[in-house]
Amino acid sequence: MTHYALRLRLDSKSLQDNWRWLQRTAGVAAGAALKADGYGLGARSVAHLLGEAGCRDFFVSTWAEAAALGQLPDGSSLCVLHGVGPEDMAAALAGTARPVLNTPAQVARWKEAAPDRSCDVMIDTGMNRLGIRTDEIGLLEGLDIETLHSHLACADEDSAMNAVQRDRFAAVAATVSARRYALANSAGICLGRDYSFDLVRPGVALYGGVPRPEADGHIRQVAFPEAEVVQRRKIRSGESCGYGATWTAAADTEAAIVNIGYADGYLRCFAGKGSASAYGKPLPLIGRVSMDLIALDAGAVPELSEGDWVTLDYDLPDAAAASGLSQYELLTGLSERLQRRWT
Ligand SMILES: *Cc1c(COP(=O)(O)O)cnc(C)c1O
């Protein structure tokens, strides 16, 4: 068997509890955004675990992601957020996933190729990313719409735009008929039940992201990167460590050289800020992050030796504050070299 020298330990119970908290908070059905391979955690496993918890509405970006999911829990619906381009039509007609139609051309394409099949539609209420403009909703005439969606631009901030988008969406919902209406992502759920409509589409909070203060203390960390000590070495006072010799030992220092780096998604912006732990004790990062290696000050952990595992500090809000990366990038950037292990 291959020995994976890097792991991403994944906590099933926290994933499921995060979904339950989001569903309870929204007070309506909660789905799950599984795009980018379940934000890097593994979309198939996430779908299976959330299916066990009761989730039945799943969202991916592309038809390739839809195909890669395989069998979903019984009674599930799967939506493809980027809709259907000309090259996607064969896959769309062959499967059961529904496109979320975003443009007038996509609407025309679906009416032409699948007049008897239901679809989802994205309405633009101000973000100007994807979606049918509110002055174009006449084009939707004749579609059998399962879920009508819109998406919030500023839900993670206390912005006046949130209520503006909600009110615009409510006005569209009053005139365009669909079986369900959905607006909120993770942050939108935290804005309150006025934003819930019939269905919510959380992503990052399922995976341990804390999108707004309301979720603090309720959302738990799911993904824990773990790496191995390749060498334990003594750095003498006055010597430096790593590329650029940016760090110099003020006193004799015991360092653990660990096999993770920017090629694994542990980026250089953690220099001077990152840390790990082992045996319940802290291991501050010293010097720069290399491609496949970092150095940790192991002075507080005399028992840490070659071949031992350390856990990187990767609580998403804290790691985002330390690194300047978003909580989303912290997850989606983790490379395939980390073996995903659900516990
Ligand atoms: C990605 C995505 C979501 C999930 O967003 P989070 O901020 O991760 O909760 C919801 N809706 C749409 C349309 C998306 O693209």
Short mmCIF file of C-alpha atoms in Angstrom, two decimals, residues 158-336:
data_model
loop_
_atom_site.label_atom_id
_atom_site.label_comp_id
_atom_site.label_asym_id
_atom_site.label_seq_id
_atom_site.Cartn_x
_atom_site.Cartn_y
_atom_site.Cartn_z
CA ASP A 158 -23.66 44.29 6.92
CA SER A 159 -24.47 45.88 3.60
CA ALA A 160 -27.64 47.68 2.54
CA MET A 161 -27.44 45.60 -0.63
CA ASN A 162 -28.63 42.48 1.23
CA ALA A 163 -32.14 43.78 1.87
CA VAL A 164 -32.27 45.34 -1.60
CA GLN A 165 -31.51 41.97 -3.21
CA ARG A 166 -33.96 40.15 -0.95
CA ASP A 167 -36.77 42.57 -1.82
CA ARG A 168 -36.03 42.38 -5.53
CA PHE A 169 -36.06 38.58 -5.33
CA ALA A 170 -39.36 38.57 -3.43
CA ALA A 171 -40.86 40.79 -6.15
CA VAL A 172 -39.69 38.43 -8.90
CA ALA A 173 -40.93 35.41 -6.91
CA ALA A 174 -44.39 36.98 -6.84
CA THR A 175 -44.55 37.02 -10.64
CA VAL A 176 -42.48 34.02 -11.83
CA SER A 177 -43.95 30.71 -10.86
CA ALA A 178 -41.66 27.94 -9.62
CA ARG A 179 -42.02 25.08 -7.16
CA ARG A 180 -39.42 26.56 -4.82
CA TYR A 181 -37.43 29.79 -4.34
CA ALA A 182 -33.86 29.94 -3.03
CA LEU A 183 -31.59 32.90 -2.22
CA ALA A 184 -29.24 32.27 0.70
CA ASN A 185 -25.72 30.86 0.78
CA SER A 186 -24.01 30.19 4.15
CA ALA A 187 -23.71 33.87 5.05
CA GLY A 188 -27.24 34.56 3.80
CA ILE A 189 -28.61 31.96 6.25
CA CYS A 190 -27.04 33.99 9.08
CA LEU A 191 -28.89 37.13 7.96
CA GLY A 192 -32.16 35.71 9.29
CA ARG A 193 -35.23 33.83 8.12
CA ASP A 194 -36.38 36.66 5.82
CA TYR A 195 -33.66 35.35 3.54
CA SER A 196 -34.60 31.65 3.68
CA PHE A 197 -37.50 31.43 1.17
CA ASP A 198 -38.02 27.64 0.54
CA LEU A 199 -34.50 26.31 0.20
CA VAL A 200 -31.00 27.46 1.18
CA ARG A 201 -27.69 26.64 -0.53
CA PRO A 202 -24.89 26.59 2.06
CA GLY A 203 -21.34 25.77 1.05
CA VAL A 204 -18.39 27.03 3.06
CA ALA A 205 -20.07 26.81 6.48
CA LEU A 206 -20.69 23.08 5.98
CA TYR A 207 -16.94 22.68 5.74
CA GLY A 208 -16.06 24.76 8.80
CA GLY A 209 -16.13 28.30 7.39
CA VAL A 210 -17.57 30.95 9.69
CA PRO A 211 -19.13 33.42 7.23
CA ARG A 212 -20.54 35.85 9.80
CA PRO A 213 -20.35 36.35 13.58
CA GLU A 214 -23.82 34.76 14.02
CA ALA A 215 -22.28 31.39 13.11
CA ASP A 216 -19.42 31.71 15.60
CA GLY A 217 -19.55 28.96 18.21
CA HIS A 218 -21.98 26.90 16.12
CA ILE A 219 -19.88 25.95 13.11
CA ARG A 220 -17.05 23.52 13.86
CA GLN A 221 -13.81 22.84 12.02
CA VAL A 222 -14.08 19.89 9.62
CA ALA A 223 -10.72 19.74 7.80
CA PHE A 224 -7.41 19.20 9.63
CA PRO A 225 -4.21 19.06 7.52
CA GLU A 226 -1.62 16.72 9.03
CA ALA A 227 2.02 16.43 8.01
CA GLU A 228 5.05 14.42 9.02
CA VAL A 229 8.34 15.40 10.63
CA VAL A 230 11.15 14.55 8.19
CA GLN A 231 13.97 15.81 10.38
CA ARG A 232 14.47 17.19 13.86
CA ARG A 233 17.53 19.43 14.02
CA LYS A 234 19.32 21.86 16.28
CA ILE A 235 19.81 25.39 14.95
CA ARG A 236 22.55 27.21 16.86
CA SER A 237 22.17 30.76 18.06
CA GLY A 238 22.96 33.16 15.19
CA GLU A 239 22.29 30.58 12.43
CA SER A 240 19.45 31.04 9.96
CA CYS A 241 16.83 28.65 8.63
CA GLY A 242 15.25 28.35 5.19
CA TYR A 243 15.26 30.25 1.88
CA GLY A 244 16.36 33.83 2.02
CA ALA A 245 17.77 33.27 5.52
CA THR A 246 14.88 35.43 6.72
CA TRP A 247 14.84 33.89 10.18
CA THR A 248 17.81 33.82 12.52
CA ALA A 249 17.94 31.92 15.80
CA ALA A 250 18.14 34.30 18.75
CA ALA A 251 19.12 31.32 20.91
CA ASP A 252 19.79 27.62 20.28
CA THR A 253 16.56 26.32 18.75
CA GLU A 254 15.18 22.82 18.15
CA ALA A 255 13.39 22.77 14.78
CA ALA A 256 11.11 20.19 13.21
CA ILE A 257 11.29 20.13 9.40
CA VAL A 258 7.86 19.05 8.15
CA ASN A 259 6.80 17.81 4.69
CA ILE A 260 4.17 20.35 3.66
CA GLY A 261 4.57 23.51 1.58
CA TYR A 262 3.06 25.77 -0.99
CA ALA A 263 2.73 23.00 -3.59
CA ASP A 264 0.31 21.38 -1.14
CA GLY A 265 -1.68 24.58 -0.79
CA TYR A 266 0.06 25.70 2.38
CA LEU A 267 1.00 29.07 0.91
CA ARG A 268 3.90 31.41 1.54
CA CYS A 269 1.67 34.01 3.19
CA PHE A 270 1.79 31.84 6.33
CA ALA A 271 5.45 32.88 6.87
CA GLY A 272 5.75 34.54 10.28
CA LYS A 273 2.09 33.72 11.02
CA GLY A 274 1.46 29.99 10.69
CA SER A 275 1.68 27.31 13.36
CA ALA A 276 1.00 23.67 14.07
CA SER A 277 0.65 21.49 17.13
CA ALA A 278 1.69 18.07 18.38
CA TYR A 279 1.25 16.36 21.74
CA GLY A 280 -1.13 19.22 22.57
CA LYS A 281 1.64 21.81 22.34
CA PRO A 282 2.22 24.67 19.87
CA LEU A 283 4.80 24.64 17.08
CA PRO A 284 5.27 28.13 15.54
CA LEU A 285 6.37 28.33 11.91
CA ILE A 286 9.87 29.76 11.41
CA GLY A 287 11.30 31.18 8.19
CA ARG A 288 9.71 30.89 4.78
CA VAL A 289 7.37 28.25 3.40
CA SER A 290 9.18 26.11 0.78
CA MET A 291 7.51 24.12 -1.99
CA ASP A 292 7.24 20.90 0.04
CA LEU A 293 8.66 21.82 3.44
CA ILE A 294 8.28 24.12 6.41
CA ALA A 295 10.27 24.51 9.63
CA LEU A 296 8.57 24.63 13.03
CA ASP A 297 10.04 25.71 16.34
CA ALA A 298 9.82 22.45 18.29
CA GLY A 299 11.39 23.77 21.48
CA ALA A 300 8.17 23.30 23.46
CA VAL A 301 7.80 19.68 22.32
CA PRO A 302 10.93 17.70 23.24
CA GLU A 303 9.19 14.39 22.49
CA LEU A 304 8.48 15.32 18.83
CA SER A 305 10.71 13.22 16.58
CA GLU A 306 11.23 12.14 12.99
CA GLY A 307 8.20 10.28 11.62
CA ASP A 308 5.77 11.93 14.06
CA TRP A 309 2.68 13.69 12.74
CA VAL A 310 1.83 17.31 13.40
CA THR A 311 -1.53 19.02 12.83
CA LEU A 312 -1.37 22.39 11.09
CA ASP A 313 -3.43 25.12 12.77
CA TYR A 314 -6.18 25.45 10.17
CA ASP A 315 -9.26 26.65 11.96
CA LEU A 316 -10.62 28.61 8.99
CA PRO A 317 -11.43 32.02 10.52
CA ASP A 318 -8.09 32.10 12.38
CA ALA A 319 -6.07 30.81 9.44
CA ALA A 320 -7.76 33.34 7.14
CA ALA A 321 -6.93 36.19 9.52
CA ALA A 322 -3.31 34.99 9.81
CA SER A 323 -2.68 34.38 6.12
CA GLY A 324 -4.85 36.97 4.39
CA LEU A 325 -6.41 34.17 2.30
CA SER A 326 -10.15 33.66 2.27
CA GLN A 327 -11.68 30.72 4.12
CA TYR A 328 -12.73 29.40 0.69
CA GLU A 329 -9.21 29.52 -0.75
CA LEU A 330 -7.81 27.79 2.33
CA LEU A 331 -9.98 24.77 1.55
CA THR A 332 -10.03 24.68 -2.24
CA GLY A 333 -6.25 25.18 -2.49
CA LEU A 334 -5.29 22.01 -0.62
CA SER A 335 -3.59 19.65 -3.07
CA GLU A 336 -4.28 16.05 -3.99
#
